[in-house]
Each structure stands twice: as structure tokens, then as C-alpha cells.
XYZ file of C-alpha atoms in Angstrom:
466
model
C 10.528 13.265 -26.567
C 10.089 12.006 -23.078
C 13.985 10.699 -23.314
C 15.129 14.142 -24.478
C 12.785 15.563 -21.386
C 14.576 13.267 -19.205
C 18.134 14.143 -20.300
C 17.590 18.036 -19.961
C 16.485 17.330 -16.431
C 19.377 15.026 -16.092
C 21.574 18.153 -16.583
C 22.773 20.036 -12.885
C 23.106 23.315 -14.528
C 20.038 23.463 -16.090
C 17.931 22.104 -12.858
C 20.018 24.803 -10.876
C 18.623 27.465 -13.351
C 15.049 26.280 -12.384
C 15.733 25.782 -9.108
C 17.037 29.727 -8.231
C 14.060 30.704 -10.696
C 11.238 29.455 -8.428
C 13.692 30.339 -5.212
C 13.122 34.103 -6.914
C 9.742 33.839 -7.150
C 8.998 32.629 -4.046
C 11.260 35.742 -2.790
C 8.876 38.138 -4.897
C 5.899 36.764 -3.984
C 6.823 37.310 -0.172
C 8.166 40.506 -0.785
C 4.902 41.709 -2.518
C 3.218 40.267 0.426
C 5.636 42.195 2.896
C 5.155 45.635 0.941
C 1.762 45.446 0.365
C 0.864 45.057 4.153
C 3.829 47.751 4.876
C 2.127 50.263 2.456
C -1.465 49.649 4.094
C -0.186 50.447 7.532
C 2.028 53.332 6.149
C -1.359 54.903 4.362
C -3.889 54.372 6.756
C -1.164 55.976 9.377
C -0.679 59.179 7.543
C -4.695 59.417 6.613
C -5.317 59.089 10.724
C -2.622 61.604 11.448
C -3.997 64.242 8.592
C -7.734 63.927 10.792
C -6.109 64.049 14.136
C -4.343 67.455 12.545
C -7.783 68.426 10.784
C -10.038 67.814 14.155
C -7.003 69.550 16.486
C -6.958 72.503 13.359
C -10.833 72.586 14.279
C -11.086 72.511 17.826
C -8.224 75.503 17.920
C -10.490 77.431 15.459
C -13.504 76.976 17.872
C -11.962 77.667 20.543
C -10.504 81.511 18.765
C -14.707 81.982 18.618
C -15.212 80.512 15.213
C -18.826 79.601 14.573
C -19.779 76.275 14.189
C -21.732 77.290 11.128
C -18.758 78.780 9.198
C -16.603 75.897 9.389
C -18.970 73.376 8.223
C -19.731 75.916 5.800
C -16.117 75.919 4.514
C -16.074 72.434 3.624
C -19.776 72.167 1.804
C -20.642 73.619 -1.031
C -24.367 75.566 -1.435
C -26.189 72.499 -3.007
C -24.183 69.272 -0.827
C -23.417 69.098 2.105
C -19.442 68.156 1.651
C -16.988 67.363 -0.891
C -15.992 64.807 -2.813
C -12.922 63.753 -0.374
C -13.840 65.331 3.118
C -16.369 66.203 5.113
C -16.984 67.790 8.766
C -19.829 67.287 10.634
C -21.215 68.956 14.349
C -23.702 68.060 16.667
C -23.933 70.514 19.502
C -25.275 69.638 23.225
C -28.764 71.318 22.281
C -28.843 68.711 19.124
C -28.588 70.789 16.190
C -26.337 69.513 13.644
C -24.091 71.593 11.392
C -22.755 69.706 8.348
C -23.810 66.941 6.951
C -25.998 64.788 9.854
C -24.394 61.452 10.517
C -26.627 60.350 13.364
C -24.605 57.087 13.970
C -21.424 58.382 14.749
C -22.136 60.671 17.522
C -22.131 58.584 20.453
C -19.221 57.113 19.610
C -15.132 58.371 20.122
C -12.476 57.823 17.941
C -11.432 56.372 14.610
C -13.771 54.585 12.635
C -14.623 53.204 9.007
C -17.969 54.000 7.190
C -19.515 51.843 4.811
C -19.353 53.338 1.200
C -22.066 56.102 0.782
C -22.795 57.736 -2.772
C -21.751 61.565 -3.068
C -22.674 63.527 -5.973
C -20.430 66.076 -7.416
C -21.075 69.774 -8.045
C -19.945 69.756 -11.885
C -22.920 68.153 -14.188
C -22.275 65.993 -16.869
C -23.502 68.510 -19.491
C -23.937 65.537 -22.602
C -25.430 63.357 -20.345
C -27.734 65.855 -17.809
C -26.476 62.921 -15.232
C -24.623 64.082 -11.965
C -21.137 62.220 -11.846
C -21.008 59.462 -9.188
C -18.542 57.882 -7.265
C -19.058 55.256 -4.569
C -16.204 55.046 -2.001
C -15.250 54.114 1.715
C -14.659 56.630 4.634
C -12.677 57.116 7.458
C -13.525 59.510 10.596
C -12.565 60.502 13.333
C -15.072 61.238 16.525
C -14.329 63.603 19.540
C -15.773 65.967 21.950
C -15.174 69.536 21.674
C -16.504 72.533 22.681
C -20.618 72.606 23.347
C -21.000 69.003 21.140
C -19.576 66.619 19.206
C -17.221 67.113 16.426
C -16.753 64.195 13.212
C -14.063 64.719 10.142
C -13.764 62.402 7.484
C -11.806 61.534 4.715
C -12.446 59.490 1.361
C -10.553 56.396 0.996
C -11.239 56.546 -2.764
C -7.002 57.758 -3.546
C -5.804 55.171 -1.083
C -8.207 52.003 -2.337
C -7.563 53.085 -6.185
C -3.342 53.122 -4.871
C -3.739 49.548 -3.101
C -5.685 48.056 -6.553
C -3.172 49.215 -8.602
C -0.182 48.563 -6.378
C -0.651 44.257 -6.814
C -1.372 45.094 -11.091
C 1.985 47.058 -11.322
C 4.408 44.179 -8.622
C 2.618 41.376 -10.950
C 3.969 42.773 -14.294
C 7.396 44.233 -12.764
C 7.520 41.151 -10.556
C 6.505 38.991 -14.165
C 9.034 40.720 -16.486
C 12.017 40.463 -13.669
C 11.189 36.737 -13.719
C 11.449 36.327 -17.381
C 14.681 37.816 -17.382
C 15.749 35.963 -14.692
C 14.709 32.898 -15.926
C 15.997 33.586 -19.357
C 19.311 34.595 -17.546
C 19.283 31.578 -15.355
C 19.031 29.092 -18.506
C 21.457 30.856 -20.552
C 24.104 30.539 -17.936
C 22.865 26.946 -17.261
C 23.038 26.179 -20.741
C 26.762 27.458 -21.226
C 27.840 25.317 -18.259
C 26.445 22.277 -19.413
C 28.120 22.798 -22.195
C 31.104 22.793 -20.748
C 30.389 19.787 -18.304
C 29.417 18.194 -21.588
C 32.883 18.721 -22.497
C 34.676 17.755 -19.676
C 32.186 14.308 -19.074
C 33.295 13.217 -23.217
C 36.531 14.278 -22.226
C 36.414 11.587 -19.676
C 34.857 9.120 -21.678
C 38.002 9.486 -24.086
C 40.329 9.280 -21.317
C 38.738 6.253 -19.958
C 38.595 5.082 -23.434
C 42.545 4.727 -23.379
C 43.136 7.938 -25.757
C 45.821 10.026 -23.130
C 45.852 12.670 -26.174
C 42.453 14.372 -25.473
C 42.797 17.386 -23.536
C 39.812 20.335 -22.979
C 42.391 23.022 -23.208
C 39.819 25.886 -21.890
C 40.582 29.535 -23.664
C 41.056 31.297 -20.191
C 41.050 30.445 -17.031
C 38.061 32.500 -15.289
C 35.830 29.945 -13.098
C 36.027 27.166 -10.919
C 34.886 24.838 -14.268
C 38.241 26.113 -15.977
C 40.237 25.358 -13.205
C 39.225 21.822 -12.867
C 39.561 21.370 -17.642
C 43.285 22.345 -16.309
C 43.669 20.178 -13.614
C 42.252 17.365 -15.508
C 44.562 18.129 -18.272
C 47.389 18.545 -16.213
C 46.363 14.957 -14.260
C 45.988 13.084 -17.945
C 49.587 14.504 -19.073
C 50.871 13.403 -16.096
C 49.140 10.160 -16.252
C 50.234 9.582 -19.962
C 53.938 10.577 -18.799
C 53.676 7.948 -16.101
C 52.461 5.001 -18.224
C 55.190 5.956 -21.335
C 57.609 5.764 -18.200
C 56.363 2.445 -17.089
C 56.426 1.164 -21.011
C 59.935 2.980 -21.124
C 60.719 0.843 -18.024
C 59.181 -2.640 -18.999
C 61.128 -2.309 -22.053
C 64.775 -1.312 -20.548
C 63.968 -4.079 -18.498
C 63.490 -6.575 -20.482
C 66.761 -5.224 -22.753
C 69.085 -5.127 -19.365
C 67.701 -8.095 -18.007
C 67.537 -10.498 -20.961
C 71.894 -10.005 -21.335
C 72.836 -11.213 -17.559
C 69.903 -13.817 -17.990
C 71.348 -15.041 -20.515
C 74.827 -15.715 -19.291
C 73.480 -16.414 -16.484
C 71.646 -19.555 -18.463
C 75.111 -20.374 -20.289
C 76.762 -20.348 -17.305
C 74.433 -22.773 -15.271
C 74.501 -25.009 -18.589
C 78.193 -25.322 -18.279
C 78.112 -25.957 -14.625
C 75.452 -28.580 -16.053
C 77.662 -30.386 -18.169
C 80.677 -30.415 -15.768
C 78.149 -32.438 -13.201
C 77.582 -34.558 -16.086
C 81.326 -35.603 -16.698
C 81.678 -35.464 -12.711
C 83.844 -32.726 -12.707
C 83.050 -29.931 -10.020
C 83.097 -26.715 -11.490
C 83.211 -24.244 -8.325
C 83.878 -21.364 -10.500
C 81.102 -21.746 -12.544
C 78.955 -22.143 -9.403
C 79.863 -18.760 -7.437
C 79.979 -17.153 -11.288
C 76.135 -17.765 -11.196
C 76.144 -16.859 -7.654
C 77.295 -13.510 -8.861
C 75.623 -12.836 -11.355
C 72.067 -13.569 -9.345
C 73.287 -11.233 -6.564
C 73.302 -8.580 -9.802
C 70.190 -9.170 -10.463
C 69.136 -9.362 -6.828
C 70.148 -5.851 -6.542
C 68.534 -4.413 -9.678
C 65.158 -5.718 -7.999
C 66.241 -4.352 -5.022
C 67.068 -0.948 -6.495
C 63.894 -0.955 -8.168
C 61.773 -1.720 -4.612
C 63.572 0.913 -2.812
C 62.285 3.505 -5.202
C 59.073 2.141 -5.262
C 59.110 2.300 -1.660
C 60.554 6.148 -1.751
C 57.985 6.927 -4.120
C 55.097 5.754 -1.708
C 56.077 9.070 0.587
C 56.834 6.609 3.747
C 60.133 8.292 4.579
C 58.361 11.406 4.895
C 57.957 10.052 8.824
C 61.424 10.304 9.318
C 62.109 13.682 7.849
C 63.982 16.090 10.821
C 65.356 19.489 10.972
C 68.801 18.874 8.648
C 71.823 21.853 8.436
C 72.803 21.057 4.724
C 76.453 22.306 5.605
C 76.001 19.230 8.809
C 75.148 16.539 5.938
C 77.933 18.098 3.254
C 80.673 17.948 5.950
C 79.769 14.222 6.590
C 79.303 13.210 2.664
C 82.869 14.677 2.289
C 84.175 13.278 5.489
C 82.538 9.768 3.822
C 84.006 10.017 0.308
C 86.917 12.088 -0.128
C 89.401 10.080 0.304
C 87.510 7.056 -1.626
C 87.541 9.821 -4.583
C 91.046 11.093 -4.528
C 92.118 7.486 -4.253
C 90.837 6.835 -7.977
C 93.098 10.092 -9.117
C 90.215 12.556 -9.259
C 90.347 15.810 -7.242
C 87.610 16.775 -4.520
C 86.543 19.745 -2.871
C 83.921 21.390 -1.043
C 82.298 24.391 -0.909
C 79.673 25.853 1.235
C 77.777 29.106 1.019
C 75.189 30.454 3.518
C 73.715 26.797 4.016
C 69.942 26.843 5.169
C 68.428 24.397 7.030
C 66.137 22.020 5.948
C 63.321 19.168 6.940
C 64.831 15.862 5.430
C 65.789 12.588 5.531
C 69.408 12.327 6.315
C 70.205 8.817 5.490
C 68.255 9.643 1.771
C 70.267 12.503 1.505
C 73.109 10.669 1.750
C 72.188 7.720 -0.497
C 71.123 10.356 -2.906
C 74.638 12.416 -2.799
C 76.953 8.957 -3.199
C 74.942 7.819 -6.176
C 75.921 11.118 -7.596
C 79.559 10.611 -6.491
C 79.841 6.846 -7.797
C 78.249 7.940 -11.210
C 80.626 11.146 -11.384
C 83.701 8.090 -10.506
C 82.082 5.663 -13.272
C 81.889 8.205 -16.046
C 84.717 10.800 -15.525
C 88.299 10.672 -16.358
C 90.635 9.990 -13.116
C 92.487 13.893 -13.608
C 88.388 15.400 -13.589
C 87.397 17.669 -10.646
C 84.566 16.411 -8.337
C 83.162 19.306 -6.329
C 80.064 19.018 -3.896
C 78.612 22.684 -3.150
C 75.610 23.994 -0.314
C 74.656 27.621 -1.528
C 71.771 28.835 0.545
C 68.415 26.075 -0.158
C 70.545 24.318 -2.774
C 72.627 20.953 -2.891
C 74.525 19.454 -5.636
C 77.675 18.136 -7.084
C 79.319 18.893 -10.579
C 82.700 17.652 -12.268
C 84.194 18.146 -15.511
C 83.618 14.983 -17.192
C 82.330 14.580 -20.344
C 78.779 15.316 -19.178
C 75.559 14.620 -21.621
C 74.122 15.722 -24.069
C 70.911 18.191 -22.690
C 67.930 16.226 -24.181
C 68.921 13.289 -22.484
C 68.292 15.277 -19.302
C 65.265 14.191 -18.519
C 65.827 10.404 -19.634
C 68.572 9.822 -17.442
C 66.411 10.024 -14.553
C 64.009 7.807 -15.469
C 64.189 3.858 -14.265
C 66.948 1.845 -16.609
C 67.171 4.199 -19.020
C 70.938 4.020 -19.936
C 72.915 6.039 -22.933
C 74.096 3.431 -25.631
C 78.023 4.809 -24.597
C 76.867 3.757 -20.904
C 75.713 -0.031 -21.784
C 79.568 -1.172 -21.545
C 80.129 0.257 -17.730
C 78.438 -1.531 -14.887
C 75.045 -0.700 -13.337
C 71.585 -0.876 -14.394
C 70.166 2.670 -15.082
C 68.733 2.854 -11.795
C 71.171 5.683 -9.685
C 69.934 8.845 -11.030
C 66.018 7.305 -10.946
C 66.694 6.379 -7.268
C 68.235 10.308 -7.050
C 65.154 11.136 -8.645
C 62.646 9.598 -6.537
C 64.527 10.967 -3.008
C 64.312 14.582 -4.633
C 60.684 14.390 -5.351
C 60.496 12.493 -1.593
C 62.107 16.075 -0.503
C 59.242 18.226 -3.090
C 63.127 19.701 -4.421
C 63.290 20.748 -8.195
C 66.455 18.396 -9.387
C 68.261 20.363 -12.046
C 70.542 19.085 -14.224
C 72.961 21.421 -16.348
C 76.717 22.289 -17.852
C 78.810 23.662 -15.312
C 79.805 27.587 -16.565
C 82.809 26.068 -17.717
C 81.375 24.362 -20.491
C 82.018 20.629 -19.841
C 80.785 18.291 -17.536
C 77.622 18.031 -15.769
C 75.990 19.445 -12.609
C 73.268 17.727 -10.740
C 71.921 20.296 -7.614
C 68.973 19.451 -5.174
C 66.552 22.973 -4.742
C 64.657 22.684 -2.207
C 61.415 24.536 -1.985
C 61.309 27.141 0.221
C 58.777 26.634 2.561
C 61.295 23.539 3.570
C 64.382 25.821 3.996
C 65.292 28.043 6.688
C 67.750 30.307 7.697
C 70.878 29.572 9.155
């Protein structure tokens, strides 16, 4: 019990729910407080300004020649000497009192409370024979007017029954809004623990080692469906990443363990040569070779690592793509039409981008030697600058579009591409300087309907006009 009591407090949501209940009730509570003292003032105000009105009403009437006897008269009845909820009273300069005598108040001025004083009322009880009763407060208000002194009051009995009631009726309003609230306030809580629930075993799976799990919310409404996306989107990415570093320790090992291998045969030979004291020179700069090979597939493979680590991104500058075309074409022309191939270049409304030139350029020849290594020497090599985009296409015999996305991972190489020279790694390393760049690298069929087409779009923010 006390470890289920524990957990529920354990849970954010649910505290919060308790936390903005009490932060309410405090609010009400002060509020009440507030209004209660607001509607005191507020009613003693307007009962001081209806005796100021009463004794100026009086005065006026006294002064028109009214009798001191008829007013008095007008607020007693035969048998009491005033109602229920007002009374006058006069004591003129000779000391005869009109009204009922209050001998107290008449040396003093002004506004003033009387202690509660019993009144009885003019209709009898006729079952019980008793007069009715009612014991109440008064306020009154003293002055000087003409030949004496002049005293209205006015029962406090409506305002005092209005300020008991008034705490009764905030308690229950105040009580009910608070079980709503509260009820509210958990149900809300409750839902979002739920859903925290679900995202916390989500990352216990993850952490686990299962990449499958996913929270795939319904909608995406609130800030806790936002974040079951992002950490779905982060665990796809994450289970892409690792297949591509499996993917990679594999094609390693395949495209490694070949050249090894000669390699081994080759320094074996050299081996037995020494043995019979014959120099073998050939056999020596053979294995010379082939360790530069694999010198260069590490090589490869630290250069994207080191692209991938968002470095270069120091070095980008303000780049006109029609500038770095020119200069690619300038490069590599006449390296391509040597082979047979055709070349041309075409440039449409170029924008300017923020770049790395030298990657740019790395990026573009890897494109050119693969389009050299897998085309026929009559194909068509064309390198094209339309607006934000950068690419080159020919009309070789392309591949096949699901291998799209393989090609551009590390060593990945098409079983038709294991008899040509390289290691897999010059569309990665093409790759790598487009994501460098934040460009979408898109890889499609030329509208002709053979060969392949490899363009650089780059976003927009990075492009400018010309």
C-alpha cells in the first residue's frame, strides 16, 4: 500500500494535478477574503449615504415648517415608538424629545453604531399571544438642525443576515468548484501519465536493444505527441544507422578479406624467393600496391567520418554554382572526352550558395570518375546548374531504382560492380558532402529512359539569387 502510495506520488502529472488544486484554493480562499471585506465597505457605504439622504430629506422638511411632531410621527406607529428597520429621533434646545428618546446619542455628531436593542413588532403572534422579536444592531447618524438635535437610524438586521450568508454560499460554490477542479485536474493528470507511462516503457524497450518499438501517437495535438514522434523518428533513425554500420562491417570484411588475401599470397611468394635467395622486386612493390589500396579505402573511410562530424562547416563561403561548374568542366573535360565519351555543360539561372568549394568539387569528380568507370566510351556525360540545383547525368546503363538508396551507403557495391576497381566508397563520400551541405541528393533516370542522374538540391534557406 505504502509502495503503491509512493509510486502515485512518484508520478509528475499527478503531483501537478495536486499542486494547481491547492494553488486554486489558496486563490479562493483569498478571493473570499478580498470580496467579503469589499462587500462590507460597499454596504456599510450605501447604508451611511441612505441616512445622510434621510437626515438632509429631514432637515429640508423642517426647514419648509414641518413640525417636529409629525415627522417622528411618520416613522412610529401608535403603540412603538419606530419601526422595525428605522427610526428618527429629536431633542429640541428646550429638551423635549420627539421620537423615541435615545439620551446617549445627543451630545454626540456623526455616525455611530448602537449595541443591539430588542424592538417589538406591531403584528401579534395570534397562536402564540407572544409579540414577535427580533434582536439586531443599529447604525445612526447625529447632527444639529434647526432648534435641537436630530438622530436617524437604520437596522443592520438585512446587511448582518447578507454578510452570514455571503461566507455559507462562497464555501459551497467555492467547495463544488474545487471538486470539479480537482476531479478535472486528476483526470488530465491521469491521461498524461499514461502517456509518460508509455513513452518511459518505450524507452526501456529501446534501451533494451528492441529498435522495433515505436509509440506511434493517433494525432499529433500536444507537446507529449510531439516528443512520441520525435522519439520515433530518433529510434528509426538510430536503427537505420546501426543496420548501416552492420551493412558496413560486413562489406568490409567481404572487400577487405579478397586484397588481404593476395596480399598474404603475394608476401608468401616474396617469402619463398628470400628463401632460395632470389630477389623478387616485383613481388615486393606488388605488395606495395596493393597496401597503398588498402591505405586508401581507410583513408576514404576517415574522410567521411571526418565530413560527417560537420567540421567543414567552418569553411563554408558564399559559392556561385555556375563559378564552381565552369571550373569542374574546365578540370575534367578534356580528361572525359579523352576516354571517347562526350561532355557538356549546361547552366540555368545558377543561385548562389554557402559551401565548401573544395567538397564540392571532390563531390562532382567522384560523380564524373563513377559515370567514366561504368558507362560505355560513345555515352553522354552532362553536368547541369538549374537555379538551387547541381548534378550530373549520362546515358549509361544506370541502376536499377531500389538500389538507390544502397549505393550511397559505405562499400555497398552491385554484384556487376565487384569486377571494376574501387571499394564502394564514392557515392557514400558524395553522400556525406551533401548532407555536410543539408542538400536532398536525388538520384533518378534521366527523361530519356536510360542512364542515371545524380543532382545536389540545396535547401533554400542556403541559396540565393543570382
Amino acid at each position: 500500500m505504502i509502495k503503491s502510495l509512493k509510486h502515485l506520488w512518484q508520478m509528475s502529472a499527478l503531483r501537478q494535478a495536486f499542486a494547481l488544486t491547492l494553488v486554486f484554493l489558496g486563490v479562493l480562499l483569498a478571493t473570499g477574503l478580498l470580496a467579503d471585506v469589499s462587500i462590507r465597505a460597499n454596504l456599510n457605504q450605501t447604508i451611511d449615504n441612505e441616512l445622510l439622504d434621510k437626515f438632509d430629506q429631514i432637515k429640508t422638511d423642517l426647514a419648509r415648517g414641518a413640525t417636529y411632531q409629525s415627522i417622528a410621527g411618520s416613522y412610529q406607529s401608535e403603540s412603538e415608538h419606530f419601526s422595525v428597520d428605522e427610526f428618527i429621533s429629536f431633542k429640541s434646545d428646550t429638551g423635549k424629545i420627539y421620537g423615541y428618546p435615545i439620551p446617549d446619542l445627543y451630545g454626540e455628531t456623526g455616525f455611530i453604531n448602537l449595541a443591539p436593542y430588542y424592538f417589538h413588532e406591531d403584528d401579534e403572534d395570534e397562536e402564540s399571544g407572544e409579540h414577535a422579536e427580533s434582536e439586531t444592531s443599529w447604525r445612526a447618524y447625529v447632527g444639529r438642525v434647526s432648534g435641537g438635535t436630530l438622530v436617524v437610524g437604520a437596522s443592520l438586521r438585512t446587511r448582518n443576515q447578507l454578510l452570514n450568508t455571503l461566507p455559507y454560499a462562497f464555501l459551497f460554490s467555492g467547495g463544488v468548484m474545487m471538486l470539479i477542479t480537482l476531479g478535472g485536474g486528476l483526470w488530465f493528470g491521469w491521461r498524461a501519465q499514461r502517456r509518460l507511462s508509455k513513452i518511459t516503457h518505450a524507452l526501456d524497450q529501446i534501451a533494451a536493444g528492441d529498435l522495433t518499438t515505436r509509440i506511434a501517437p493517433r494525432d499529433c495535438k500536444d507537446d507529449l505527441d510531439i516528443l512520441s514522434v520525435k522519439l520515433d523518428d530518433t529510434t528509426q533513425r538510430l536503427a537505420t544507422t546501426l543496420q548501416q554500420v552492420r551493412d558496413l562491417s560486413v562489406n568490409i570484411a567481404h572487400d577487405l578479406k579478397t586484397p588481404l588475401t593476395r596480399l598474404r599470397a603475394q608476401l608468401e611468394q616474396t617469402q619463398e624467393q628470400n628463401l632460395k635467395g632470389v630477389s623478387d622486386a616485383e613481388g615486393v612493390a606488388a605488395a606495395l600496391k596493393k597496401t597503398d589500396e588498402l591505405l586508401e579505402v581507410f583513408d576514404a573511410l576517415l574522410r567521411i567520418s571526418r565530413i560527417q562530424s560537420g567540421e567543414r562547416k567552418k569553411q563554408f563561403k558564399p559559392l556561385k554554382l555556375d563559378t564552381l561548374a565552369n571550373e569542374v568542366a574546365e578540370i575534367y573535360q578534356a580528361v572525359i572526352e579523352e576516354t571517347g565519351r562526350s561532355f557538356s555543360l549546361k547552366i540555368k539561372a545558377a543561385a548562389t550558395i554557402h559551401a565548401d568549394r573544395v567538397l564540392l568539387i571532390q563531390a562532382l569528380a567522384n560523380l564524373i570518375e563513377n559515370a567514366l568507370r561504368h558507362t560505355p566510351q560513345d555515352a553522354k556525360v552532362t553536368l547541369f546548374v538549374s537555379g538551387n540545383t547541381m548534378g550530373l547525368r549520362d546515358n549509361g546503363p544506370g541502376i536499377p531504382e531500389e538500389f538507390y538508396p544502397r549505393v550511397l551507403e559505405p562499400m555497398f557495391r552491385m554484384e556487376k560492380s565487384r569486377s571494376t576497381p574501387g571499394a564502394g566508397l564514392g557515392l557514400a563520400l558524395v553522400k556525406a558532402i551533401a548532407d555536410l551541405h543539408q542538400a536532398e541528393l536525388i538520384l533518378s533516370a534521366p527523361t530519356s529512359g536510360s542512364g542515371l542522374s545524380i543532382e545536389f538540391v540545396f535547401a533554400n534557406e542556403q541559396a540565393g539569387a543570382n
